[in-house]
Amino acid sequence: MESPLADRGAAPKQGFEGAPDAWLVFDPEVAEGARDLAAGADVFVLTWLHRARRDVLAVHPRDDPRNPETGVFSTRSQDRPNPIGLHRVRVAAVDGLRVLVRDLEAFDGTPIVDVKPVLREEADRR
Amino acid sequence: MESPLADRGAAPKQGFEGAPDAWLVFDPEVAEGARDLAAGADVFVLTWLHRARRDVLAVHPRDDPRNPETGVFSTRSQDRPNPIGLHRVRVAAVDGLRVLVRDLEAFDGTPIVDVKPVLREEADRR
């Protein structure tokens, strides 16, 4: 992923909190998998949060000590045993192997693990 | 994960299509991470689809040849380069390290990679 966010400190906690646009850059060997991504598509991007700590099991949500310590599986902390990020974003443009998405809070160089469409039933459920 | 679904052929395509309840069974060493999961919570469960094919880049969605072949990053096919399953479910009950969830379409023995809360902003967005 290419993003103007240089590091973890610069990234907002969630994409809807004012994250910048980012480019998903696909390897040529998986290009066929990305061939139907198009502007307007709502997708989940799964990332590998390579700088996260994997030995953390409880955190103060949003790094705020006033929030009670909470098990990481009930938080969206980057620090967790398997640090996979889940980002719901909209595709803004496609340029060959490069896909521009809106409001993605991961920082520059974060590896992309998978991209999946959001299903209508997921979007509707409360 | 413990599920009455014995194999891939028995599993529905998506959880909202009539999947059974399943138990998420946490390893003792990550128990602290699961301590705040409670009945009623809406969570994403991420799984490793260990029987998927990783060399597939395009599929006919829903295994229906009438659907045009589509790049896997625009489908929810199990077969994809990094076969991580994404399942939105509701916690029904907690029994120590075992967490019962509703409508999970993965089959028995599928490894769990991560569990995350659904954020209100994700549930609301269309």
Short mmCIF file of C-alpha atoms in Angstrom, two decimals:
data_model
loop_
_atom_site.label_atom_id
_atom_site.label_comp_id
_atom_site.label_asym_id
_atom_site.label_seq_id
_atom_site.Cartn_x
_atom_site.Cartn_y
_atom_site.Cartn_z
CA MET A 1 0.00 0.00 0.00
CA GLU A 2 1.13 3.51 -0.79
CA SER A 3 -0.14 6.18 1.58
CA PRO A 4 0.94 9.68 2.62
CA LEU A 5 0.75 8.45 6.24
CA ALA A 6 4.40 7.97 7.13
CA ASP A 7 4.05 6.16 10.41
CA ARG A 8 1.71 4.82 13.05
CA GLY A 9 1.68 8.07 15.02
CA ALA A 10 0.32 9.97 12.03
CA ALA A 11 -2.52 7.54 11.30
CA PRO A 12 -6.03 8.16 12.62
CA LYS A 13 -7.61 5.35 14.63
CA GLN A 14 -10.21 4.57 11.96
CA GLY A 15 -10.56 5.44 8.29
CA PHE A 16 -13.77 7.41 8.84
CA GLU A 17 -11.86 9.76 11.12
CA GLY A 18 -10.21 11.65 8.30
CA ALA A 19 -7.70 9.26 6.78
CA PRO A 20 -6.23 10.14 3.38
CA ASP A 21 -6.63 8.31 0.10
CA ALA A 22 -4.23 5.44 -0.49
CA TRP A 23 -3.11 3.32 -3.41
CA LEU A 24 -3.43 -0.45 -3.33
CA VAL A 25 -0.62 -1.71 -5.54
CA PHE A 26 -1.09 -5.30 -6.72
CA ASP A 27 1.71 -7.68 -7.62
CA PRO A 28 1.63 -8.64 -11.31
CA GLU A 29 1.20 -12.31 -10.41
CA VAL A 30 -2.20 -11.63 -8.77
CA ALA A 31 -3.32 -8.99 -11.30
CA GLU A 32 -6.07 -11.23 -12.65
CA GLY A 33 -7.69 -11.30 -9.20
CA ALA A 34 -8.00 -7.50 -9.24
CA ARG A 35 -9.27 -7.15 -12.80
CA ASP A 36 -12.90 -6.48 -11.83
CA LEU A 37 -12.26 -3.81 -9.19
CA ALA A 38 -13.85 -0.59 -10.43
CA ALA A 39 -14.54 2.92 -9.19
CA GLY A 40 -17.47 2.99 -6.77
CA ALA A 41 -16.98 -0.51 -5.40
CA ASP A 42 -17.21 -0.88 -1.61
CA VAL A 43 -14.54 -3.30 -0.42
CA PHE A 44 -12.90 -4.64 2.69
CA VAL A 45 -9.11 -4.35 2.53
CA LEU A 46 -7.27 -6.75 4.84
CA THR A 47 -3.74 -5.69 5.75
CA TRP A 48 -0.86 -7.16 7.72
CA LEU A 49 -0.04 -4.62 10.43
CA HIS A 50 3.64 -5.42 10.28
CA ARG A 51 4.71 -3.01 13.02
CA ALA A 52 2.13 -4.11 15.57
CA ARG A 53 3.00 -5.93 18.79
CA ARG A 54 1.76 -9.52 18.80
CA ASP A 55 2.24 -10.13 22.53
CA VAL A 56 -0.46 -7.68 23.65
CA LEU A 57 -3.79 -9.18 24.86
CA ALA A 58 -5.47 -6.19 26.55
CA VAL A 59 -5.32 -2.46 25.85
CA HIS A 60 -6.90 0.83 26.86
CA PRO A 61 -9.08 1.50 23.78
CA ARG A 62 -7.91 4.38 21.61
CA ASP A 63 -4.73 4.57 23.71
CA ASP A 64 -6.70 6.57 26.26
CA PRO A 65 -5.91 5.54 29.85
CA ARG A 66 -9.39 6.69 30.94
CA ASN A 67 -10.87 3.80 28.93
CA PRO A 68 -10.85 0.58 30.97
CA GLU A 69 -8.40 -2.07 29.87
CA THR A 70 -10.17 -4.35 27.41
CA GLY A 71 -9.34 -7.69 25.78
CA VAL A 72 -8.01 -7.03 22.27
CA PHE A 73 -10.66 -9.19 20.59
CA SER A 74 -13.19 -6.59 21.79
CA THR A 75 -11.12 -3.71 20.36
CA ARG A 76 -9.71 -2.66 17.01
CA SER A 77 -6.22 -2.26 18.45
CA GLN A 78 -3.38 -2.85 15.98
CA ASP A 79 -1.63 -4.80 18.74
CA ARG A 80 -3.11 -8.32 18.84
CA PRO A 81 -1.89 -11.89 18.34
CA ASN A 82 -2.57 -11.90 14.59
CA PRO A 83 -2.35 -8.22 13.58
CA ILE A 84 -4.60 -8.14 10.54
CA GLY A 85 -6.19 -4.80 9.79
CA LEU A 86 -9.74 -4.61 8.43
CA HIS A 87 -10.57 -1.48 6.47
CA ARG A 88 -13.86 -0.76 4.75
CA VAL A 89 -13.19 1.61 1.88
CA ARG A 90 -14.57 2.73 -1.49
CA VAL A 91 -12.64 2.40 -4.71
CA ALA A 92 -12.12 5.85 -6.26
CA ALA A 93 -10.12 4.99 -9.38
CA VAL A 94 -8.20 2.19 -11.06
CA ASP A 95 -4.95 2.61 -13.00
CA GLY A 96 -3.67 -0.76 -14.16
CA LEU A 97 -2.36 -2.60 -11.09
CA ARG A 98 -2.93 0.46 -8.89
CA VAL A 99 -6.29 0.98 -7.17
CA LEU A 100 -7.04 4.28 -5.41
CA VAL A 101 -9.25 4.00 -2.32
CA ARG A 102 -10.73 6.64 0.00
CA ASP A 103 -10.10 6.99 3.73
CA LEU A 104 -7.66 4.22 4.51
CA GLU A 105 -5.90 4.63 7.86
CA ALA A 106 -2.96 2.25 7.40
CA PHE A 107 0.44 3.78 6.82
CA ASP A 108 2.76 3.68 3.83
CA GLY A 109 4.21 0.27 3.03
CA THR A 110 1.64 -1.81 4.94
CA PRO A 111 1.27 -5.16 3.14
CA ILE A 112 -2.14 -6.00 1.67
CA VAL A 113 -3.36 -9.49 2.50
CA ASP A 114 -6.70 -9.60 0.71
CA VAL A 115 -9.47 -7.50 -0.85
CA LYS A 116 -13.13 -8.55 -0.70
CA PRO A 117 -16.38 -6.92 -1.79
CA VAL A 118 -18.77 -5.70 0.92
CA LEU A 119 -21.99 -7.68 0.59
CA ARG A 120 -25.27 -5.82 0.62
CA GLU A 121 -26.49 -7.92 3.53
CA GLU A 122 -23.45 -6.89 5.58
CA ALA A 123 -24.01 -3.23 4.84
CA ASP A 124 -27.67 -3.42 5.84
CA ARG A 125 -27.36 -5.35 9.10
CA ARG A 126 -27.31 -3.45 12.36
CA MET B 1 -13.82 -23.48 15.43
CA GLU B 2 -16.32 -26.17 16.21
CA SER B 3 -19.25 -26.41 13.83
CA PRO B 4 -21.76 -29.06 12.77
CA LEU B 5 -20.73 -28.31 9.17
CA ALA B 6 -18.52 -31.26 8.29
CA ASP B 7 -17.07 -30.06 5.03
CA ARG B 8 -17.04 -27.41 2.37
CA GLY B 9 -19.84 -28.98 0.40
CA ALA B 10 -22.19 -28.72 3.37
CA ALA B 11 -21.50 -25.05 4.09
CA PRO B 12 -23.74 -22.29 2.71
CA LYS B 13 -22.05 -19.55 0.71
CA GLN B 14 -22.70 -16.90 3.36
CA GLY B 15 -23.67 -16.99 7.03
CA PHE B 16 -26.96 -15.16 6.47
CA GLU B 17 -28.05 -18.00 4.17
CA GLY B 18 -28.89 -20.35 6.97
CA ALA B 19 -25.59 -21.37 8.54
CA PRO B 20 -25.68 -23.05 11.94
CA ASP B 21 -24.31 -21.78 15.23
CA ALA B 22 -20.64 -22.46 15.86
CA TRP B 23 -18.25 -22.37 18.81
CA LEU B 24 -15.14 -20.24 18.72
CA VAL B 25 -12.66 -22.07 20.99
CA PHE B 26 -9.78 -19.88 22.18
CA ASP B 27 -6.34 -21.14 23.12
CA PRO B 28 -5.58 -20.58 26.82
CA GLU B 29 -2.59 -18.40 25.93
CA VAL B 30 -4.85 -15.79 24.28
CA ALA B 31 -7.71 -16.09 26.76
CA GLU B 32 -7.14 -12.59 28.10
CA GLY B 33 -7.83 -11.17 24.63
CA ALA B 34 -11.29 -12.77 24.64
CA ARG B 35 -12.27 -11.80 28.19
CA ASP B 36 -14.63 -8.98 27.17
CA LEU B 37 -16.61 -10.87 24.52
CA ALA B 38 -20.21 -11.05 25.72
CA ALA B 39 -23.60 -12.19 24.46
CA GLY B 40 -25.08 -9.69 22.01
CA ALA B 41 -21.77 -8.41 20.66
CA ASP B 42 -21.51 -8.05 16.87
CA VAL B 43 -18.09 -9.18 15.74
CA PHE B 44 -16.08 -9.98 12.66
CA VAL B 45 -14.47 -13.41 12.84
CA LEU B 46 -11.45 -13.86 10.58
CA THR B 47 -10.63 -17.45 9.69
CA TRP B 48 -7.91 -19.25 7.76
CA LEU B 49 -9.71 -21.23 5.05
CA HIS B 50 -7.21 -24.04 5.22
CA ARG B 51 -8.75 -26.16 2.49
CA ALA B 52 -9.03 -23.38 -0.08
CA ARG B 53 -6.98 -23.27 -3.28
CA ARG B 54 -4.47 -20.44 -3.28
CA ASP B 55 -3.66 -20.57 -7.00
CA VAL B 56 -7.11 -19.43 -8.17
CA LEU B 57 -7.43 -15.82 -9.39
CA ALA B 58 -10.83 -15.84 -11.12
CA VAL B 59 -14.03 -17.78 -10.44
CA HIS B 60 -17.64 -18.03 -11.49
CA PRO B 61 -19.33 -16.43 -8.44
CA ARG B 62 -21.29 -18.85 -6.26
CA ASP B 63 -19.87 -21.73 -8.34
CA ASP B 64 -22.58 -21.00 -10.91
CA PRO B 65 -21.24 -21.22 -14.49
CA ARG B 66 -23.95 -18.78 -15.59
CA ASN B 67 -22.18 -16.05 -13.60
CA PRO B 68 -19.35 -14.50 -15.63
CA GLU B 69 -15.83 -15.33 -14.49
CA THR B 70 -14.74 -12.64 -12.04
CA GLY B 71 -11.44 -11.72 -10.38
CA VAL B 72 -11.40 -13.18 -6.87
CA PHE B 73 -10.83 -9.79 -5.20
CA SER B 74 -14.33 -8.87 -6.43
CA THR B 75 -15.84 -12.07 -5.01
CA ARG B 76 -16.10 -13.81 -1.65
CA SER B 77 -14.72 -17.06 -3.05
CA GLN B 78 -12.82 -19.21 -0.56
CA ASP B 79 -10.25 -19.81 -3.28
CA ARG B 80 -7.90 -16.79 -3.40
CA PRO B 81 -4.18 -16.08 -2.87
CA ASN B 82 -4.56 -15.46 0.89
CA PRO B 83 -7.66 -17.46 1.89
CA ILE B 84 -8.86 -15.51 4.91
CA GLY B 85 -12.56 -15.78 5.64
CA LEU B 86 -14.50 -12.77 6.95
CA HIS B 87 -17.66 -13.60 8.88
CA ARG B 88 -19.91 -11.06 10.55
CA VAL B 89 -21.69 -12.79 13.43
CA ARG B 90 -23.38 -12.11 16.76
CA VAL B 91 -22.17 -13.63 20.01
CA ALA B 92 -24.93 -15.76 21.55
CA ALA B 93 -23.22 -17.04 24.70
CA VAL B 94 -19.86 -17.34 26.42
CA ASP B 95 -18.65 -20.36 28.37
CA GLY B 96 -15.10 -19.81 29.54
CA LEU B 97 -12.81 -20.07 26.51
CA ARG B 98 -15.73 -21.09 24.29
CA VAL B 99 -17.82 -18.45 22.54
CA LEU B 100 -21.04 -19.42 20.74
CA VAL B 101 -21.86 -17.38 17.64
CA ARG B 102 -24.87 -17.39 15.30
CA ASP B 103 -24.84 -18.14 11.57
CA LEU B 104 -21.20 -18.92 10.82
CA GLU B 105 -20.66 -20.65 7.48
CA ALA B 106 -17.13 -22.04 8.00
CA PHE B 107 -16.80 -25.76 8.60
CA ASP B 108 -15.62 -27.70 11.61
CA GLY B 109 -11.94 -27.28 12.45
CA THR B 110 -11.39 -24.05 10.53
CA PRO B 111 -8.65 -22.07 12.34
CA ILE B 112 -9.61 -18.67 13.78
CA VAL B 113 -7.15 -15.90 12.96
CA ASP B 114 -8.73 -12.92 14.73
CA VAL B 115 -11.93 -11.54 16.24
CA LYS B 116 -12.83 -7.83 16.07
CA PRO B 117 -15.86 -5.80 17.11
CA VAL B 118 -18.06 -4.34 14.39
CA LEU B 119 -17.91 -0.55 14.72
CA ARG B 120 -21.15 1.39 14.65
CA GLU B 121 -19.90 3.48 11.73
CA GLU B 122 -19.29 0.31 9.71
CA ALA B 123 -22.77 -1.00 10.46
CA ASP B 124 -24.37 2.28 9.43
CA ARG B 125 -22.51 2.92 6.19
CA ARG B 126 -24.12 1.94 2.90
#
